[in-house]
mmCIF file of C-alpha atoms in Angstrom:
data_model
loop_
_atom_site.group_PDB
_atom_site.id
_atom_site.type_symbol
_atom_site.label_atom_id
_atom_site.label_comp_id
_atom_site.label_asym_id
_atom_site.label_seq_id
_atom_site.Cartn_x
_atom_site.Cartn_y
_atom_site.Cartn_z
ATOM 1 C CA UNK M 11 0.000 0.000 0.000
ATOM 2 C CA UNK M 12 3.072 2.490 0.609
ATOM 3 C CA UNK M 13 4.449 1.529 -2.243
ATOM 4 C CA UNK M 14 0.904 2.491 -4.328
ATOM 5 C CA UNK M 15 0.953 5.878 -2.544
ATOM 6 C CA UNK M 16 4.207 6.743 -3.534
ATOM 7 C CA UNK M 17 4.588 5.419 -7.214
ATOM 8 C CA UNK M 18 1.479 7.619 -7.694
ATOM 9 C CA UNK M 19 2.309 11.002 -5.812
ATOM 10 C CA UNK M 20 5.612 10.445 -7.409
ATOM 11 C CA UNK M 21 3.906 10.410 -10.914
ATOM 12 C CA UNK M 22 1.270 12.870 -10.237
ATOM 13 C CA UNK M 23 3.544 15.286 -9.119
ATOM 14 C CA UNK M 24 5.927 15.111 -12.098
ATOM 15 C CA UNK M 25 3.023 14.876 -14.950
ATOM 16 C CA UNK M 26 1.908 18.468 -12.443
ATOM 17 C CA UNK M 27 4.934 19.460 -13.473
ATOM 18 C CA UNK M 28 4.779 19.174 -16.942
ATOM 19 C CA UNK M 29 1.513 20.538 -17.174
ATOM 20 C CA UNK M 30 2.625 23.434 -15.211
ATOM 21 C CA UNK M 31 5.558 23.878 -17.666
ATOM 22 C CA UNK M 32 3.472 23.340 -20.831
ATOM 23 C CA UNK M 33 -0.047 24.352 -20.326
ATOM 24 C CA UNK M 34 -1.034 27.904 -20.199
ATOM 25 C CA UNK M 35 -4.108 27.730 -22.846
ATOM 26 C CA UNK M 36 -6.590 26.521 -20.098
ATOM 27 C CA UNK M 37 -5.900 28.941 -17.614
ATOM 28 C CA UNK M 38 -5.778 31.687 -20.327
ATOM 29 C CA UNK M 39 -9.168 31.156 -21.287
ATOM 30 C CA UNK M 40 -10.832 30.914 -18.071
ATOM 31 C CA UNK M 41 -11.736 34.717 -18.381
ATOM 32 C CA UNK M 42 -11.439 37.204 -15.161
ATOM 33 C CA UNK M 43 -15.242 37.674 -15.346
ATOM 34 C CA UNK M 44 -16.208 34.562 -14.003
ATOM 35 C CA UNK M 45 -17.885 34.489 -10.091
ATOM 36 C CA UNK M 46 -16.408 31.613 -8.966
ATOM 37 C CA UNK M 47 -12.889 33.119 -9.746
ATOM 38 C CA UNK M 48 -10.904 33.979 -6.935
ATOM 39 C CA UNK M 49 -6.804 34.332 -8.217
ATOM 40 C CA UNK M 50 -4.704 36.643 -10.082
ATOM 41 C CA UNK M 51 -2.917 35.761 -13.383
ATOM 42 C CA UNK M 52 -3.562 32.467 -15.420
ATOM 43 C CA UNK M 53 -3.140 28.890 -14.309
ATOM 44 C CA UNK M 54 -3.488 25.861 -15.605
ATOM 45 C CA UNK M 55 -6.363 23.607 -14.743
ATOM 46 C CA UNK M 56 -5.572 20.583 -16.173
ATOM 47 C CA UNK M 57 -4.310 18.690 -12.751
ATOM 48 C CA UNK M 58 -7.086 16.518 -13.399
ATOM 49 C CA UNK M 59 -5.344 14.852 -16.180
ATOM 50 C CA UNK M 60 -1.944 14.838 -14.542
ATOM 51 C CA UNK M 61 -4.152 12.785 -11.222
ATOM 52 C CA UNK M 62 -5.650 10.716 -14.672
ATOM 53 C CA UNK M 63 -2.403 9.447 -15.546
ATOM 54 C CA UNK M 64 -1.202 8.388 -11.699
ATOM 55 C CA UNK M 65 -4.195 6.720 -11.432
ATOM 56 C CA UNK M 66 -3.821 4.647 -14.687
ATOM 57 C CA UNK M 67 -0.156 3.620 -13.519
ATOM 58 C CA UNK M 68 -1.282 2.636 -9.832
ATOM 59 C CA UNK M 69 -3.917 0.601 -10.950
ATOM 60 C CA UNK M 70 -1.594 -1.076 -13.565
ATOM 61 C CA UNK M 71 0.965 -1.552 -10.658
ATOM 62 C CA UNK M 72 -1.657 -3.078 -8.560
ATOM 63 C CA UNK M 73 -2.816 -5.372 -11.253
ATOM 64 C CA UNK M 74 0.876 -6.895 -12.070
ATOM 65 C CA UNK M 75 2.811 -6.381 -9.452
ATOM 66 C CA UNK M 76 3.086 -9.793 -8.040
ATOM 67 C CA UNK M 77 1.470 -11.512 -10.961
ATOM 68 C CA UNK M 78 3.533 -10.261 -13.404
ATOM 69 C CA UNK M 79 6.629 -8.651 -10.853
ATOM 70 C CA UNK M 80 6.936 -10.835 -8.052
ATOM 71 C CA UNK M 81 6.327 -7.739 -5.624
ATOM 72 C CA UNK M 82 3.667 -9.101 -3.353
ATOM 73 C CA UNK M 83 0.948 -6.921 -2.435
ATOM 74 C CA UNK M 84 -1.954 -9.377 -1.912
ATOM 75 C CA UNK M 85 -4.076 -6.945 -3.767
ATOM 76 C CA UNK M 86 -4.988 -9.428 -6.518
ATOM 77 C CA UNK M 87 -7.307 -6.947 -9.087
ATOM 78 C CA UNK M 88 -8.169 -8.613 -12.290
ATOM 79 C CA UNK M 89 -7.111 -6.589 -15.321
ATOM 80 C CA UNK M 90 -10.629 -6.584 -16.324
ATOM 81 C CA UNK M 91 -11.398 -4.771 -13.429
ATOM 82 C CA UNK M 92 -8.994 -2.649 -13.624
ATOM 83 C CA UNK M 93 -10.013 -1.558 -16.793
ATOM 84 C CA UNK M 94 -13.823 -1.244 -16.666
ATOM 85 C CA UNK M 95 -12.508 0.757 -13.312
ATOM 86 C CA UNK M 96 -10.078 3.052 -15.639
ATOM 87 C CA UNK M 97 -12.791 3.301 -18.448
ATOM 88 C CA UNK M 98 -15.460 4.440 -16.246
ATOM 89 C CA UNK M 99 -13.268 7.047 -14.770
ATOM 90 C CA UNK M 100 -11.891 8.031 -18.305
ATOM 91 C CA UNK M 101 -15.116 9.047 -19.591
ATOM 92 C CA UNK M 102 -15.950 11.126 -16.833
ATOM 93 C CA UNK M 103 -12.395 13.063 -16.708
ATOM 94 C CA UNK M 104 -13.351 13.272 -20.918
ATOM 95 C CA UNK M 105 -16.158 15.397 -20.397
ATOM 96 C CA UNK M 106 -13.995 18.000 -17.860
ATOM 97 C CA UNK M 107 -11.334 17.852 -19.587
ATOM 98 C CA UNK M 108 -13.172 19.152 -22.336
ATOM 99 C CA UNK M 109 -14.775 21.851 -20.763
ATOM 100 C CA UNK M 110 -11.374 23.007 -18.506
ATOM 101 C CA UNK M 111 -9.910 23.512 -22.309
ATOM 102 C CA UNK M 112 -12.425 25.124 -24.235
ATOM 103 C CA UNK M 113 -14.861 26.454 -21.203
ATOM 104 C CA UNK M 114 -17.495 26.098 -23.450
ATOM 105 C CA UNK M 115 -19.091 23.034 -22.333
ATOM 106 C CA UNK M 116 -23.036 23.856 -21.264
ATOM 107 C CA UNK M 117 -24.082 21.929 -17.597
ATOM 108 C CA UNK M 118 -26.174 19.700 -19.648
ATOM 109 C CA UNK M 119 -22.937 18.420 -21.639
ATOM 110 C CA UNK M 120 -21.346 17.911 -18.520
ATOM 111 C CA UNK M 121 -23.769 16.139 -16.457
ATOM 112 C CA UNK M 122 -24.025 13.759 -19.873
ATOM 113 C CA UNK M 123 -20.315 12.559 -19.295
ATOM 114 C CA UNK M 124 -20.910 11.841 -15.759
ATOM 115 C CA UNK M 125 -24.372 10.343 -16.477
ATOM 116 C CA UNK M 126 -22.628 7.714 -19.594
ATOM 117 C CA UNK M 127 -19.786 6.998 -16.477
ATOM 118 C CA UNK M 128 -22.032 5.946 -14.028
ATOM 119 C CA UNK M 129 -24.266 4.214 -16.402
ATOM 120 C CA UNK M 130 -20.919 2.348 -17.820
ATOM 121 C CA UNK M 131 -20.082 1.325 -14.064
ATOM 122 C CA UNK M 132 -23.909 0.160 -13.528
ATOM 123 C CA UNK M 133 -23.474 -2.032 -16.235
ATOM 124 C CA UNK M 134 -20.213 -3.181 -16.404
ATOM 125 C CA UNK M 135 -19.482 -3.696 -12.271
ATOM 126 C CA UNK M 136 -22.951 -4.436 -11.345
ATOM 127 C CA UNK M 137 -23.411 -1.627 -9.033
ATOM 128 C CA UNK M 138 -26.490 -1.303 -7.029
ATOM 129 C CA UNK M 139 -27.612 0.205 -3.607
ATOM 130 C CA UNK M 140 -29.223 -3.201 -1.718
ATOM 131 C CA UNK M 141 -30.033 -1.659 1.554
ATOM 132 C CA UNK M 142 -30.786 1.931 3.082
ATOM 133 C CA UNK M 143 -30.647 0.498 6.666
ATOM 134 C CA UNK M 144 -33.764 1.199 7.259
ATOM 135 C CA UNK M 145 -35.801 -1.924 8.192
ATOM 136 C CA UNK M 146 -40.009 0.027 7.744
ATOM 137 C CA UNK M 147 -39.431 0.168 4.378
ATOM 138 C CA UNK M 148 -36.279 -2.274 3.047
ATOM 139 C CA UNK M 149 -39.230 -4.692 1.822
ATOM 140 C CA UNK M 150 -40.164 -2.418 -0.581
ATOM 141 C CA UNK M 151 -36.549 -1.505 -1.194
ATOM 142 C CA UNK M 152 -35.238 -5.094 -2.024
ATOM 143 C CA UNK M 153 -38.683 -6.088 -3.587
ATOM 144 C CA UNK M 154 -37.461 -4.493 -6.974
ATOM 145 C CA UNK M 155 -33.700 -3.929 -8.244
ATOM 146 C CA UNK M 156 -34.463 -0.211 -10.021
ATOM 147 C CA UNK M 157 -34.801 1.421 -6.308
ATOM 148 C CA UNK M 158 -31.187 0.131 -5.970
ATOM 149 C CA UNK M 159 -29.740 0.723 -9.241
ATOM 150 C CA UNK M 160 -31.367 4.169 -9.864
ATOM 151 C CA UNK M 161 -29.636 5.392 -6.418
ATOM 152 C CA UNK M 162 -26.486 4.324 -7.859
ATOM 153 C CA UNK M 163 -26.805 6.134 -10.768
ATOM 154 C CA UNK M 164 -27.505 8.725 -8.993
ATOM 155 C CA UNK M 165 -24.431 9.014 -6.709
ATOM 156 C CA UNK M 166 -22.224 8.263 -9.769
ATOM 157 C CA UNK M 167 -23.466 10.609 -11.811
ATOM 158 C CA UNK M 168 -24.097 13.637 -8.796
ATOM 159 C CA UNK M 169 -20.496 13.491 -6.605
ATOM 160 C CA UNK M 170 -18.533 14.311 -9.619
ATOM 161 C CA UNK M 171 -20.333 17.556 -9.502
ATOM 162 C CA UNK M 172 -20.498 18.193 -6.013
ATOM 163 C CA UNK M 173 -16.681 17.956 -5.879
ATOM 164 C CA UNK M 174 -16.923 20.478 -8.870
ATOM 165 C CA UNK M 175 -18.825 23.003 -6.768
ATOM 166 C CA UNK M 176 -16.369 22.888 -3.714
ATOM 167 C CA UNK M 177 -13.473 22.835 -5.840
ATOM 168 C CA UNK M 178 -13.016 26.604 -5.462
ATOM 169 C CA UNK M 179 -10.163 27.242 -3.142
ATOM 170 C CA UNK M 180 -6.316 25.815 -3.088
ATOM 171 C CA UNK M 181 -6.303 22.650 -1.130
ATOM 172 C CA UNK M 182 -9.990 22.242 -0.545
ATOM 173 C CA UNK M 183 -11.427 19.834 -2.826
ATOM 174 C CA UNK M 184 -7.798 17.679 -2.802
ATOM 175 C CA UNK M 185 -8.007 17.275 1.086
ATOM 176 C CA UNK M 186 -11.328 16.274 1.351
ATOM 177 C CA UNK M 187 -10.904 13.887 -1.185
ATOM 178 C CA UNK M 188 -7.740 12.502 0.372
ATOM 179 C CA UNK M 189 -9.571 12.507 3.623
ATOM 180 C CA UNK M 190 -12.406 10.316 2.392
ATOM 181 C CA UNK M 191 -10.153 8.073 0.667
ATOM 182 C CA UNK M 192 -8.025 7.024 3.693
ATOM 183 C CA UNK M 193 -11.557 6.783 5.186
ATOM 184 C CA UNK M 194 -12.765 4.172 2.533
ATOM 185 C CA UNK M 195 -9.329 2.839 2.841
ATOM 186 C CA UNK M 196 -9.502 1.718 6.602
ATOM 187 C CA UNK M 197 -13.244 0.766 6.418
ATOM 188 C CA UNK M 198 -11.870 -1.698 3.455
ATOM 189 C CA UNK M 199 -9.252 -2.835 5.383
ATOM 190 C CA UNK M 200 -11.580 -3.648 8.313
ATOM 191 C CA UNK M 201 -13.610 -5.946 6.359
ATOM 192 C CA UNK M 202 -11.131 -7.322 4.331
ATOM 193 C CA UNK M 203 -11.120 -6.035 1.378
ATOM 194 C CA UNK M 204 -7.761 -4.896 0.008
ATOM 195 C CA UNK M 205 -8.425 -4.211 -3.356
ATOM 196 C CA UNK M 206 -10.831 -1.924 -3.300
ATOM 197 C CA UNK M 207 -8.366 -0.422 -0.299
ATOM 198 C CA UNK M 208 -5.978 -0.080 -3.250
ATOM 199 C CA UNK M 209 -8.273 1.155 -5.658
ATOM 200 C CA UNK M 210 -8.712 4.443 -3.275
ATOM 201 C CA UNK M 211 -5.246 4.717 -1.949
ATOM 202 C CA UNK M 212 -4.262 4.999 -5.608
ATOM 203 C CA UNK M 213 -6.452 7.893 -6.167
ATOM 204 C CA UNK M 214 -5.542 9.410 -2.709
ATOM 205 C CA UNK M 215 -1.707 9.148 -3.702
ATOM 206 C CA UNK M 216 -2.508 11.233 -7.449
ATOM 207 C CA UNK M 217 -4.393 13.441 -4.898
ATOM 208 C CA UNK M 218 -1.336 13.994 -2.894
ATOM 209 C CA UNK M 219 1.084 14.579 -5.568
ATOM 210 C CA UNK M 220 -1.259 17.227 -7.442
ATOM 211 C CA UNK M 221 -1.337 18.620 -4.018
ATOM 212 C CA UNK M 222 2.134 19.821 -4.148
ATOM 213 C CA UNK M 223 1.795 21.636 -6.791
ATOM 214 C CA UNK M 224 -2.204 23.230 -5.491
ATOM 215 C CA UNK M 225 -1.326 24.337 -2.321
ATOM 216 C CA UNK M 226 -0.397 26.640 -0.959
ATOM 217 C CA UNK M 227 0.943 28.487 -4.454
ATOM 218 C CA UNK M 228 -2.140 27.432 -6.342
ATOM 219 C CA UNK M 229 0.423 26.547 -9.475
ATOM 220 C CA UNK M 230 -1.929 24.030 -11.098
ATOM 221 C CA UNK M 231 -5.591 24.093 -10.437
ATOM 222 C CA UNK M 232 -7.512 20.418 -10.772
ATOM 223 C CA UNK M 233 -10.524 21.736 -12.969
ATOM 224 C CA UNK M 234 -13.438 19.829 -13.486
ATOM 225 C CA UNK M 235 -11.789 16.660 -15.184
ATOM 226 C CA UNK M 236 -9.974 16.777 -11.415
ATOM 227 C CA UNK M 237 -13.272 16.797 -9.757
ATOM 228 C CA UNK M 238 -14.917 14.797 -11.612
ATOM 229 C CA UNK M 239 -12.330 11.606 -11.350
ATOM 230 C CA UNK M 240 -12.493 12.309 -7.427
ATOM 231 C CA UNK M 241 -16.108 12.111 -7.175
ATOM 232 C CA UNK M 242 -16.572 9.095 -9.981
ATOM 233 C CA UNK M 243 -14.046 6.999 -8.140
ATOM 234 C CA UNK M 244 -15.060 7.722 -4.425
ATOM 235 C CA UNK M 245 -18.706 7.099 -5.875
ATOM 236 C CA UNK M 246 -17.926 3.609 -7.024
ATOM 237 C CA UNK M 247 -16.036 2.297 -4.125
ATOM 238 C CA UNK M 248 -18.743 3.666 -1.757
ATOM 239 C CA UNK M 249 -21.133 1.879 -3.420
ATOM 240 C CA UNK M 250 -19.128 -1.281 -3.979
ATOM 241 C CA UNK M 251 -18.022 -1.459 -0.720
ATOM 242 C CA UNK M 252 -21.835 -1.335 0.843
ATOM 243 C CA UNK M 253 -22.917 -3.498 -1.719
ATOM 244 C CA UNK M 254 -20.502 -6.421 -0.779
ATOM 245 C CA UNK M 255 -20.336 -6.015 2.907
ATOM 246 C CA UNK M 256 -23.917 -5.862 4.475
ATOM 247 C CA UNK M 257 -22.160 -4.908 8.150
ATOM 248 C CA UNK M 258 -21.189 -1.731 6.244
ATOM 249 C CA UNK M 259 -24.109 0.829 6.858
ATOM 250 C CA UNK M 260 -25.454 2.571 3.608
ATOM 251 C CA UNK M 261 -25.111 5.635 5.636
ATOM 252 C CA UNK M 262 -21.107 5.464 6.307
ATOM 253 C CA UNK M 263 -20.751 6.804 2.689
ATOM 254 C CA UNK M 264 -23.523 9.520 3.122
ATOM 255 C CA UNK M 265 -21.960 10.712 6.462
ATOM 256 C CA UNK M 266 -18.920 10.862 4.830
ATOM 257 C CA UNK M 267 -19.151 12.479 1.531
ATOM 258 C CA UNK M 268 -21.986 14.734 3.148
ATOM 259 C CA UNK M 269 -20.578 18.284 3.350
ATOM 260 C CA UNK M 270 -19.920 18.006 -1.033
ATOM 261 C CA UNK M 271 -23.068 16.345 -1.477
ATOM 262 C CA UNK M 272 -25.199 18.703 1.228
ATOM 263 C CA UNK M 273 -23.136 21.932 -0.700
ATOM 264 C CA UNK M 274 -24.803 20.910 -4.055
ATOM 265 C CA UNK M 275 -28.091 19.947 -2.691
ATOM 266 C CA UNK M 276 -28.385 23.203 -0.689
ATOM 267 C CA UNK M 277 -27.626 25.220 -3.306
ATOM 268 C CA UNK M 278 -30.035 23.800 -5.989
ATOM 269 C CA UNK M 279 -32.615 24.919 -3.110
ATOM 270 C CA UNK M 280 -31.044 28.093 -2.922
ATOM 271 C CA UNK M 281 -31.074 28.953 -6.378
ATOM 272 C CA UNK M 282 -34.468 27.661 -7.075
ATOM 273 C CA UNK M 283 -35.745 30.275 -3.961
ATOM 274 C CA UNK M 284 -34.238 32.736 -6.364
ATOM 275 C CA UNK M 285 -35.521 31.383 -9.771
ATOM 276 C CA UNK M 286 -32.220 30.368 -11.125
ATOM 277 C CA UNK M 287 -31.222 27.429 -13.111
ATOM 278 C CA UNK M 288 -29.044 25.012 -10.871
ATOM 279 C CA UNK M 289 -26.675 25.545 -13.865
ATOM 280 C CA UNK M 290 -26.034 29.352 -13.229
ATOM 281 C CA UNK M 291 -22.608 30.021 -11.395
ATOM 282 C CA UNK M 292 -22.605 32.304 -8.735
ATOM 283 C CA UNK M 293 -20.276 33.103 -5.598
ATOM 284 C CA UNK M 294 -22.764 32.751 -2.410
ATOM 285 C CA UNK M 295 -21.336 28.921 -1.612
ATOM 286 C CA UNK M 296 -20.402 28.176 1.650
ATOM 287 C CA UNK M 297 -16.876 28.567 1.033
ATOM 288 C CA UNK M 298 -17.289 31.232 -1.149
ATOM 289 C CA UNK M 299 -18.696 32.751 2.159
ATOM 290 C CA UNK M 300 -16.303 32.269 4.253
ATOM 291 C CA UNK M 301 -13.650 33.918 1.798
ATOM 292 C CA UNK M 302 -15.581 37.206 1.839
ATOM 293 C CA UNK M 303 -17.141 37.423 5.393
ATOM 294 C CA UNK M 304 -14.820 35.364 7.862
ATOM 295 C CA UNK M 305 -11.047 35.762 6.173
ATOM 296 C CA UNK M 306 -10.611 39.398 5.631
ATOM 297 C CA UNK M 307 -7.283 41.065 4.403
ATOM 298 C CA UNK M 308 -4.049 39.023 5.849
ATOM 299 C CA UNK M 309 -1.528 41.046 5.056
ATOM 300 C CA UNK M 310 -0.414 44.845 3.713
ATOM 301 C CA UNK M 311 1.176 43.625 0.331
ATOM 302 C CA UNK M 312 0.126 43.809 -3.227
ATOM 303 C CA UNK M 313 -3.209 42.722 -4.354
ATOM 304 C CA UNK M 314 -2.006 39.454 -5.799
ATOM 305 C CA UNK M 315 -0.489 37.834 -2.523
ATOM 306 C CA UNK M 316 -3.383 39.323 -1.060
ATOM 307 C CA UNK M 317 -5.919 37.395 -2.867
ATOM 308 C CA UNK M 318 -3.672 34.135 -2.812
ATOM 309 C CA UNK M 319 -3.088 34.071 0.952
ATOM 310 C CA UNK M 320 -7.076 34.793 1.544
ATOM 311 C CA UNK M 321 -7.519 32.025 -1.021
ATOM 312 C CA UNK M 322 -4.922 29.479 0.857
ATOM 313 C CA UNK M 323 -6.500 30.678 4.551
ATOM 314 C CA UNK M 324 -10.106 29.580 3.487
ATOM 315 C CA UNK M 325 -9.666 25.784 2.838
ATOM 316 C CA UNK M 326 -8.768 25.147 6.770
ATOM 317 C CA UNK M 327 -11.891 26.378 7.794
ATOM 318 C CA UNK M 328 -13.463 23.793 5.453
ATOM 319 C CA UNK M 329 -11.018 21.062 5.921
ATOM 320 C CA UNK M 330 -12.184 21.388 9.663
ATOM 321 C CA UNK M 331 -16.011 20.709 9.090
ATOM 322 C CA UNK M 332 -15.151 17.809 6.645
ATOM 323 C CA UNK M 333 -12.952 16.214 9.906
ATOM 324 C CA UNK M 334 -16.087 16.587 11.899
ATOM 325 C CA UNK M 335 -18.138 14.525 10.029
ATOM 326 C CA UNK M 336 -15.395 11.849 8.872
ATOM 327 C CA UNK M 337 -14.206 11.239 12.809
ATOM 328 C CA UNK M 338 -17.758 9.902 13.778
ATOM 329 C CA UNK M 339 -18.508 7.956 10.049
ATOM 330 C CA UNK M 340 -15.143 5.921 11.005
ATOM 331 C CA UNK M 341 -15.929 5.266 14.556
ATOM 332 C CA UNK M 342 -19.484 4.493 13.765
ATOM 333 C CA UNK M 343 -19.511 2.760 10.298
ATOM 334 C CA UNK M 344 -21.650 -0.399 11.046
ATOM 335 C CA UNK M 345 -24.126 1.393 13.416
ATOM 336 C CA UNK M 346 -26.960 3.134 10.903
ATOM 337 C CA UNK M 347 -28.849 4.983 13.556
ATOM 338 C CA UNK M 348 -26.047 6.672 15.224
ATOM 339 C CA UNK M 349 -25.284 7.755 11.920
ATOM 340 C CA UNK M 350 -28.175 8.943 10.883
ATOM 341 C CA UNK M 351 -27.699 11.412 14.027
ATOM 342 C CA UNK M 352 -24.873 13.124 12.823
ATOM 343 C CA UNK M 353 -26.069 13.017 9.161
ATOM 344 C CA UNK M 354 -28.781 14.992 10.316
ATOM 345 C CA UNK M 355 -26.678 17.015 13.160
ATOM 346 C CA UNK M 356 -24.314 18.122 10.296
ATOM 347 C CA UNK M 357 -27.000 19.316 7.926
ATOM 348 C CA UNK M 358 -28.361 21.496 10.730
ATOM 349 C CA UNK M 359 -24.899 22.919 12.149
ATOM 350 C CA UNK M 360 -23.984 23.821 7.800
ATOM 351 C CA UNK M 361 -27.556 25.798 7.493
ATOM 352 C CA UNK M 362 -27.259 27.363 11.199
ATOM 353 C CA UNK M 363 -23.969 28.294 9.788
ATOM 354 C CA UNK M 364 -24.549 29.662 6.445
ATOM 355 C CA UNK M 365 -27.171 31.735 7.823
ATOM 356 C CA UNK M 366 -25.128 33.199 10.594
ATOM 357 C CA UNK M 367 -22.104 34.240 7.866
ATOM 358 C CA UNK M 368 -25.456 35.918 5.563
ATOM 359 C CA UNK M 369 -26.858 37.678 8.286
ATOM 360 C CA UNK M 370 -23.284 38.926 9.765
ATOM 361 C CA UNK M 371 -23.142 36.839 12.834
ATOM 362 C CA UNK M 372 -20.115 34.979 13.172
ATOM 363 C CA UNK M 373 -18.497 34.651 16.429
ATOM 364 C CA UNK M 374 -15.424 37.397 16.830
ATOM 365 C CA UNK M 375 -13.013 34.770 17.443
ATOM 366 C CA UNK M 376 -13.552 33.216 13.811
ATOM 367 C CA UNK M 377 -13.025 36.728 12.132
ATOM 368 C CA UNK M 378 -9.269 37.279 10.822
#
């Protein structure tokens, strides 16, 4: 497993390096009127394919390593697997790809490529939901497979995106998804399951190399095609990993991956309130929020460190409420109702405080 994480930093970090060298296109075209934009000059967001490429050699590595190698890892991933795994991720990381490049890519493009993905991982792995651990109505659930297979489709096809939308600061999006991946990790590990153990721990290691390059400079930027391979293959171990091991509560992933997934949902409400497409940009997200309400001007210096150490001060505060929520989905991963509780503790603590940061109310001591 050390040996995964490092190959793949190791490549991540070099094919950051080249991007940062080669690409300026991207960032050049990502155009200084955009809300969600919050750094001087132009940088490349192409990390996602530079994470793309670790990915592809740390699941090679894992598939021939000691077949092939003689380096035992007692992983043992079919190549098949392997693949459908690398195809279904491919096709998502196509479609941001495409729009980090030309930025001309509508929402409903965009939500196609993720859509194809997780209908490419339905069919070809078999994924389906079997259980929301809720006994009043899993007889209706398990009567019919579309309940299960629908939900599915729907997580596939919705984290991408809700990575997308937090993916606004250096650092934030990366950690989280680093932090959920050592999550799915140890939860795999528990059960027995090292392979799909790998399968995350090879993303988490791309994550960490792209890091090094993201924060705290903000050199390369992940883009959507970054997102959307974080939230593709997150999706698909969740769901694998509560679909083979029934102690595994359907709500460890939910807990888990809530603050992304609650950040999207709430502001499709939000926008709706307002009459808005979902589609429509804007800069009132939570994080946004905290950028222009909680971390004020850092330091007397010119406007472009400035806006970079405001940007690089932000992501703590979020990396801090994604903790919260990840601590009690790893203590409590086989035990649905306590779950449940902090599922439902978390979604009131975000709203309580989104509307304190709207309505001016935060606490003095989390002012800078």
């Amino acid at each position: 497993m050390l040996i995964v994480l490092i190959l793949c930093s190791a490549v991540s970090c070099l094919a950051c390096a080249m991007v940062f060298r080669y690409d300026s296109g991207s960032g050049r075209r990502y155009g200084f009127s955009m809300p969600q934009r919050f750094h001087a000059g132009y940088v490349s967001r192409l990390g996602g394919v530079a994470m793309m490429a670790a990915c592809t050699v740390g699941w090679f590595w894992i598939v021939v390593a000691e077949r092939y190698v003689s380096i035992p890892n007692q992983i043992r991933m079919p190549a098949d697997k392997a693949l459908t795994l690398w195809a279904v991720a491919l096709v998502a990381v196509a479609g941001g790809v495409a729009e980090d490049i030309t930025h001309r890519l509508t929402p409903r493009w965009r939500m196609a490529f993720t859509v194809l993905a997780a209908a490419l991982a339905i069919w070809l792995l078999g994924l389906a939901i079997p259980s929301l651990g809720i006994a009043a109505i899993q007889p209706a659930w398990s009567g019919s497979p579309w309940p299960g297979i629908l939900l599915a489709v729907f997580a596939v096809a919705g984290l991408p995106h809700a990575f997308n939308l937090i993916d606004g600061y250096n650092g934030l999006a990366g950690i989280v998804a680093i932090i959920c991946c050592f999550a799915l990790a140890y939860v795999s590990l528990l059960v027995g399951d090292r392979q799909l153990a790998g399968v995350v721990l090879v993303l988490a290691g791309a994550t960490a190399g792209f890091l090094l390059w993201n924060y705290p400079f903000g050199l390369v930027f992940a883009g959507d095609g970054g997102a959307y391979l974080w939230g593709v293959v997150i999706a698909v171990a969740s769901v694998q990993l509560v679909q083979r091991y029934p102690q595994v509560s359907p709500w460890f992933p939910a807990l888990l991956l809530i603050y992304p997934v609650w950040e999207t949902v709430f502001s499709i409400y939000r926008k709706a309130m307002r009459g808005q497409s979902p589609g429509v940009a804007d800069a009132l997200h939570f994080h946004q929020l905290i950028y222009r309400r909680i971390v004020r001007g850092v330091f007397d210096d010119n406007e472009a460190r400035r806006m970079l150490m405001r940007n690089n001060a932000t992501a703590p505060y979020l990396w801090g409420f994604t903790v919260l929520t990840v601590i009690p989905a790893v203590l409590f991963w086989n035990n649905t109702p306590v779950l449940m509780a902090f599922t439902a503790l978390f979604i009131g603590s975000y709203v309580w405080a989104y509307v304190s940061i709207v309505r001016f109310k935060v606490p003095r001591w989390l002012r800078r």
